[in-house]
């Protein structure tokens, strides 16, 4: 079955750029979606189809996908961006990455 | 606005079944699929299956095949997930989420905590 690999944690200084990766075999051939989940809350879509932002999501959030790695980039990181982030693709079923905890220092 | 509201927390004994509801509002219920995703404590999101709210077709994850049943009531814009033969490993928060069949999940319900304990 298809597997997605994310780093357990990423730290970023306030106002700097955070990059969260999602690795998978030839993931560049798939559509990748990203969700933000804050403690005790449901996931929220932040990027769909690799690089598209829902209207309610700030422009600071962007995505890319090529080869074996998809990347979620958060520019000018804020304290409110602290959360778990999950990548998601479709194979024979929906597959999620293990999640990355983003800490803003 | 588009919203999914789930039923409340449940406590079940091992071997029992649980049925969770997910009421949709703010969009045409039958135009989309409803997916069910669960998250055990400290674990990743895990997809369980989907139901096409228009025609009732279902697809289940192999892991849950035979133990999960997805249904919907179009008159009430509500989807249901029933999970049987519960064990402690089924203790988790269960989410419904709307999407086109094989696309992104948006929005999500608020989650329903199911605790399985003797």
mmCIF file of C-alpha atoms in Angstrom:
data_model
loop_
_atom_site.group_PDB
_atom_site.id
_atom_site.type_symbol
_atom_site.label_atom_id
_atom_site.label_comp_id
_atom_site.label_asym_id
_atom_site.label_seq_id
_atom_site.Cartn_x
_atom_site.Cartn_y
_atom_site.Cartn_z
ATOM 1 C CA UNK A 1 0.000 0.000 0.000
ATOM 2 C CA UNK A 2 1.082 3.574 -0.633
ATOM 3 C CA UNK A 3 2.881 5.358 2.210
ATOM 4 C CA UNK A 4 3.490 9.023 3.004
ATOM 5 C CA UNK A 5 6.351 10.131 5.219
ATOM 6 C CA UNK A 6 6.443 13.406 7.140
ATOM 7 C CA UNK A 7 8.946 14.707 9.708
ATOM 8 C CA UNK A 8 7.609 14.408 13.249
ATOM 9 C CA UNK A 9 8.345 18.036 14.022
ATOM 10 C CA UNK A 10 9.464 21.283 12.454
ATOM 11 C CA UNK A 11 10.454 24.431 14.317
ATOM 12 C CA UNK A 12 10.492 27.948 12.893
ATOM 13 C CA UNK A 13 11.316 31.350 14.339
ATOM 14 C CA UNK A 14 8.505 33.857 14.489
ATOM 15 C CA UNK A 15 8.246 35.663 11.154
ATOM 16 C CA UNK A 16 10.447 33.190 9.284
ATOM 17 C CA UNK A 17 9.543 30.532 6.711
ATOM 18 C CA UNK A 18 8.595 26.965 7.622
ATOM 19 C CA UNK A 19 8.713 24.094 5.174
ATOM 20 C CA UNK A 20 6.976 20.807 5.869
ATOM 21 C CA UNK A 21 7.703 17.910 3.555
ATOM 22 C CA UNK A 22 5.659 14.877 2.563
ATOM 23 C CA UNK A 23 7.524 12.040 0.882
ATOM 24 C CA UNK A 24 6.088 9.286 -1.264
ATOM 25 C CA UNK A 25 7.066 7.238 -4.290
ATOM 26 C CA UNK A 26 6.481 9.417 -7.369
ATOM 27 C CA UNK A 27 4.178 11.652 -5.332
ATOM 28 C CA UNK A 28 4.606 14.278 -8.049
ATOM 29 C CA UNK A 29 2.169 12.279 -10.177
ATOM 30 C CA UNK A 30 -0.546 12.583 -7.533
ATOM 31 C CA UNK A 31 -2.651 15.454 -6.210
ATOM 32 C CA UNK A 32 -1.566 16.367 -2.686
ATOM 33 C CA UNK A 33 -3.799 18.055 -0.139
ATOM 34 C CA UNK A 34 -2.773 19.563 3.205
ATOM 35 C CA UNK A 35 -4.694 19.974 6.456
ATOM 36 C CA UNK A 36 -4.000 21.964 9.606
ATOM 37 C CA UNK A 37 -5.182 20.505 12.905
ATOM 38 C CA UNK A 38 -5.005 22.437 16.162
ATOM 39 C CA UNK A 39 -5.356 20.626 19.519
ATOM 40 C CA UNK A 40 -8.892 19.445 20.168
ATOM 41 C CA UNK A 41 -10.135 20.643 16.780
ATOM 42 C CA UNK A 42 -11.058 19.050 13.484
ATOM 43 C CA UNK A 43 -8.651 19.280 10.540
ATOM 44 C CA UNK A 44 -8.972 22.283 8.245
ATOM 45 C CA UNK A 45 -8.015 22.242 4.573
ATOM 46 C CA UNK A 46 -5.161 24.668 3.842
ATOM 47 C CA UNK A 47 -3.940 23.529 0.404
ATOM 48 C CA UNK A 48 -5.644 21.404 -2.240
ATOM 49 C CA UNK A 49 -4.362 19.912 -5.474
ATOM 50 C CA UNK A 50 -0.714 20.618 -4.651
ATOM 51 C CA UNK A 51 -0.761 24.406 -4.576
ATOM 52 C CA UNK A 52 -4.290 25.817 -4.406
ATOM 53 C CA UNK A 53 -5.503 27.768 -1.397
ATOM 54 C CA UNK A 54 -9.107 27.872 -0.151
ATOM 55 C CA UNK A 55 -10.341 31.450 -0.029
ATOM 56 C CA UNK A 56 -10.221 31.643 3.780
ATOM 57 C CA UNK A 57 -6.563 30.595 3.994
ATOM 58 C CA UNK A 58 -3.896 33.344 4.091
ATOM 59 C CA UNK A 59 -1.556 33.806 1.138
ATOM 60 C CA UNK A 60 1.309 32.922 3.498
ATOM 61 C CA UNK A 61 0.405 29.271 2.902
ATOM 62 C CA UNK A 62 1.645 27.717 -0.330
ATOM 63 C CA UNK A 63 2.407 24.273 -1.694
ATOM 64 C CA UNK A 64 4.478 22.494 -4.296
ATOM 65 C CA UNK A 65 4.852 18.934 -5.488
ATOM 66 C CA UNK A 66 7.499 17.286 -7.636
ATOM 67 C CA UNK A 67 9.323 13.989 -7.874
ATOM 68 C CA UNK A 68 9.111 12.151 -4.564
ATOM 69 C CA UNK A 69 8.407 15.146 -2.326
ATOM 70 C CA UNK A 70 5.534 17.547 -1.747
ATOM 71 C CA UNK A 71 6.135 20.641 0.370
ATOM 72 C CA UNK A 72 3.892 22.915 2.393
ATOM 73 C CA UNK A 73 5.482 26.334 2.896
ATOM 74 C CA UNK A 74 4.336 28.784 5.539
ATOM 75 C CA UNK A 75 5.829 32.249 5.132
ATOM 76 C CA UNK A 76 6.075 34.841 7.903
ATOM 77 C CA UNK A 77 5.131 32.222 10.479
ATOM 78 C CA UNK A 78 2.851 33.350 13.294
ATOM 79 C CA UNK A 79 2.124 31.896 16.714
ATOM 80 C CA UNK A 80 -1.347 30.969 15.468
ATOM 81 C CA UNK A 81 0.210 28.652 12.859
ATOM 82 C CA UNK A 82 1.302 26.220 15.575
ATOM 83 C CA UNK A 83 -0.527 22.995 14.780
ATOM 84 C CA UNK A 84 -0.202 19.522 13.340
ATOM 85 C CA UNK A 85 -0.107 19.396 9.550
ATOM 86 C CA UNK A 86 -1.123 16.347 7.509
ATOM 87 C CA UNK A 87 -0.620 15.607 3.822
ATOM 88 C CA UNK A 88 -3.163 13.477 1.951
ATOM 89 C CA UNK A 89 -3.253 11.706 -1.404
ATOM 90 C CA UNK A 90 -5.472 9.154 -3.085
ATOM 91 C CA UNK A 91 -4.161 5.749 -4.033
ATOM 92 C CA UNK A 92 -6.537 2.778 -3.952
ATOM 93 C CA UNK A 93 -7.838 4.526 -0.844
ATOM 94 C CA UNK A 94 -7.218 7.822 0.907
ATOM 95 C CA UNK A 95 -3.759 7.947 2.468
ATOM 96 C CA UNK A 96 -2.556 10.395 5.113
ATOM 97 C CA UNK A 97 0.935 11.215 6.234
ATOM 98 C CA UNK A 98 1.865 10.747 9.864
ATOM 99 C CA UNK A 99 1.582 14.445 10.626
ATOM 100 C CA UNK A 100 4.135 17.140 11.459
ATOM 101 C CA UNK A 101 3.983 19.255 14.583
ATOM 102 C CA UNK A 102 4.918 22.841 13.758
ATOM 103 C CA UNK A 103 6.386 24.876 16.612
ATOM 104 C CA UNK A 104 6.808 28.639 16.239
ATOM 105 C CA UNK A 105 9.645 29.875 18.460
ATOM 106 C CA UNK B 1 -22.319 28.455 5.503
ATOM 107 C CA UNK B 2 -21.303 24.890 4.657
ATOM 108 C CA UNK B 3 -21.317 22.900 7.861
ATOM 109 C CA UNK B 4 -21.243 19.328 9.129
ATOM 110 C CA UNK B 5 -22.567 18.653 12.629
ATOM 111 C CA UNK B 6 -21.944 15.277 14.231
ATOM 112 C CA UNK B 7 -23.701 13.488 17.058
ATOM 113 C CA UNK B 8 -22.277 13.455 20.564
ATOM 114 C CA UNK B 9 -19.694 11.359 22.352
ATOM 115 C CA UNK B 10 -20.342 7.668 22.955
ATOM 116 C CA UNK B 11 -19.111 5.127 25.485
ATOM 117 C CA UNK B 12 -19.444 1.504 24.437
ATOM 118 C CA UNK B 13 -18.495 -1.902 25.805
ATOM 119 C CA UNK B 14 -16.295 -4.284 23.832
ATOM 120 C CA UNK B 15 -18.306 -6.236 21.280
ATOM 121 C CA UNK B 16 -20.960 -3.549 20.922
ATOM 122 C CA UNK B 17 -21.731 -1.358 17.907
ATOM 123 C CA UNK B 18 -21.814 2.408 17.556
ATOM 124 C CA UNK B 19 -23.695 4.577 15.065
ATOM 125 C CA UNK B 20 -22.682 8.192 14.496
ATOM 126 C CA UNK B 21 -24.611 10.784 12.506
ATOM 127 C CA UNK B 22 -23.367 13.709 10.438
ATOM 128 C CA UNK B 23 -25.879 16.369 9.408
ATOM 129 C CA UNK B 24 -24.943 18.585 6.466
ATOM 130 C CA UNK B 25 -26.154 22.109 5.792
ATOM 131 C CA UNK B 26 -25.322 24.959 3.444
ATOM 132 C CA UNK B 27 -24.904 22.861 0.292
ATOM 133 C CA UNK B 28 -26.694 20.271 -1.820
ATOM 134 C CA UNK B 29 -26.150 17.089 0.181
ATOM 135 C CA UNK B 30 -26.645 14.725 -2.745
ATOM 136 C CA UNK B 31 -24.016 16.409 -4.939
ATOM 137 C CA UNK B 32 -21.067 15.198 -2.899
ATOM 138 C CA UNK B 33 -19.620 12.176 -1.149
ATOM 139 C CA UNK B 34 -19.317 11.854 2.607
ATOM 140 C CA UNK B 35 -16.150 10.321 3.958
ATOM 141 C CA UNK B 36 -15.411 8.995 7.406
ATOM 142 C CA UNK B 37 -11.974 9.383 8.969
ATOM 143 C CA UNK B 38 -10.889 8.403 12.442
ATOM 144 C CA UNK B 39 -7.997 9.442 14.678
ATOM 145 C CA UNK B 40 -6.923 7.307 17.612
ATOM 146 C CA UNK B 41 -5.166 9.130 20.482
ATOM 147 C CA UNK B 42 -1.812 10.460 19.253
ATOM 148 C CA UNK B 43 -2.200 8.705 15.914
ATOM 149 C CA UNK B 44 -2.484 9.789 12.307
ATOM 150 C CA UNK B 45 -5.746 10.290 10.433
ATOM 151 C CA UNK B 46 -7.165 7.026 9.058
ATOM 152 C CA UNK B 47 -9.692 6.853 6.229
ATOM 153 C CA UNK B 48 -12.558 4.409 6.755
ATOM 154 C CA UNK B 49 -14.686 4.791 3.644
ATOM 155 C CA UNK B 50 -17.068 6.939 1.685
ATOM 156 C CA UNK B 51 -20.697 7.026 0.622
ATOM 157 C CA UNK B 52 -21.928 8.761 -2.510
ATOM 158 C CA UNK B 53 -24.729 10.805 -1.002
ATOM 159 C CA UNK B 54 -26.486 10.965 -4.362
ATOM 160 C CA UNK B 55 -26.848 7.291 -5.267
ATOM 161 C CA UNK B 56 -25.824 5.583 -2.013
ATOM 162 C CA UNK B 57 -22.819 3.759 -3.478
ATOM 163 C CA UNK B 58 -20.178 2.947 -0.881
ATOM 164 C CA UNK B 59 -16.488 2.116 -0.784
ATOM 165 C CA UNK B 60 -14.766 0.885 2.347
ATOM 166 C CA UNK B 61 -11.159 0.697 3.425
ATOM 167 C CA UNK B 62 -10.003 -2.930 3.427
ATOM 168 C CA UNK B 63 -9.146 -2.565 7.100
ATOM 169 C CA UNK B 64 -12.767 -1.930 8.042
ATOM 170 C CA UNK B 65 -14.515 -4.012 5.389
ATOM 171 C CA UNK B 66 -17.205 -6.143 7.021
ATOM 172 C CA UNK B 67 -17.275 -4.097 10.202
ATOM 173 C CA UNK B 68 -18.341 -0.651 8.980
ATOM 174 C CA UNK B 69 -21.589 0.362 7.304
ATOM 175 C CA UNK B 70 -22.189 3.773 5.762
ATOM 176 C CA UNK B 71 -25.706 4.960 5.046
ATOM 177 C CA UNK B 72 -27.467 8.238 4.401
ATOM 178 C CA UNK B 73 -30.911 9.830 4.677
ATOM 179 C CA UNK B 74 -31.256 12.344 1.857
ATOM 180 C CA UNK B 75 -34.467 13.806 3.308
ATOM 181 C CA UNK B 76 -32.525 14.773 6.434
ATOM 182 C CA UNK B 77 -29.207 15.588 4.683
ATOM 183 C CA UNK B 78 -27.585 13.235 7.143
ATOM 184 C CA UNK B 79 -24.957 10.543 6.776
ATOM 185 C CA UNK B 80 -24.375 7.712 9.235
ATOM 186 C CA UNK B 81 -21.424 5.517 10.130
ATOM 187 C CA UNK B 82 -21.961 2.296 12.066
ATOM 188 C CA UNK B 83 -18.996 0.308 13.369
ATOM 189 C CA UNK B 84 -19.540 -3.120 14.891
ATOM 190 C CA UNK B 85 -17.584 -5.577 17.056
ATOM 191 C CA UNK B 86 -15.865 -2.750 18.897
ATOM 192 C CA UNK B 87 -12.590 -3.280 20.746
ATOM 193 C CA UNK B 88 -10.443 -0.912 22.791
ATOM 194 C CA UNK B 89 -8.457 -0.212 19.617
ATOM 195 C CA UNK B 90 -11.523 1.497 18.183
ATOM 196 C CA UNK B 91 -11.309 4.223 20.826
ATOM 197 C CA UNK B 92 -10.852 7.313 18.666
ATOM 198 C CA UNK B 93 -12.352 10.545 17.408
ATOM 199 C CA UNK B 94 -14.441 9.895 14.313
ATOM 200 C CA UNK B 95 -14.878 12.616 11.695
ATOM 201 C CA UNK B 96 -17.124 12.993 8.703
ATOM 202 C CA UNK B 97 -15.845 15.098 5.811
ATOM 203 C CA UNK B 98 -17.394 16.112 2.514
ATOM 204 C CA UNK B 99 -15.757 15.995 -0.894
ATOM 205 C CA UNK B 100 -16.050 15.045 -4.508
ATOM 206 C CA UNK B 101 -15.287 11.349 -4.576
ATOM 207 C CA UNK B 102 -11.492 11.266 -4.814
ATOM 208 C CA UNK B 103 -10.636 14.846 -3.950
ATOM 209 C CA UNK B 104 -9.810 16.911 -0.900
ATOM 210 C CA UNK B 105 -11.883 16.851 2.295
ATOM 211 C CA UNK B 106 -13.666 20.088 3.083
ATOM 212 C CA UNK B 107 -15.409 20.764 5.361
ATOM 213 C CA UNK B 108 -15.014 18.374 8.285
ATOM 214 C CA UNK B 109 -17.432 17.693 11.085
ATOM 215 C CA UNK B 110 -16.400 18.614 14.617
ATOM 216 C CA UNK B 111 -15.616 15.004 15.504
ATOM 217 C CA UNK B 112 -17.254 12.417 17.748
ATOM 218 C CA UNK B 113 -15.278 10.722 20.508
ATOM 219 C CA UNK B 114 -15.994 7.020 20.836
ATOM 220 C CA UNK B 115 -14.595 5.328 23.939
ATOM 221 C CA UNK B 116 -14.614 1.549 24.134
ATOM 222 C CA UNK B 117 -14.173 0.294 27.657
ATOM 223 C CA UNK B 118 -15.431 -2.528 29.800
#
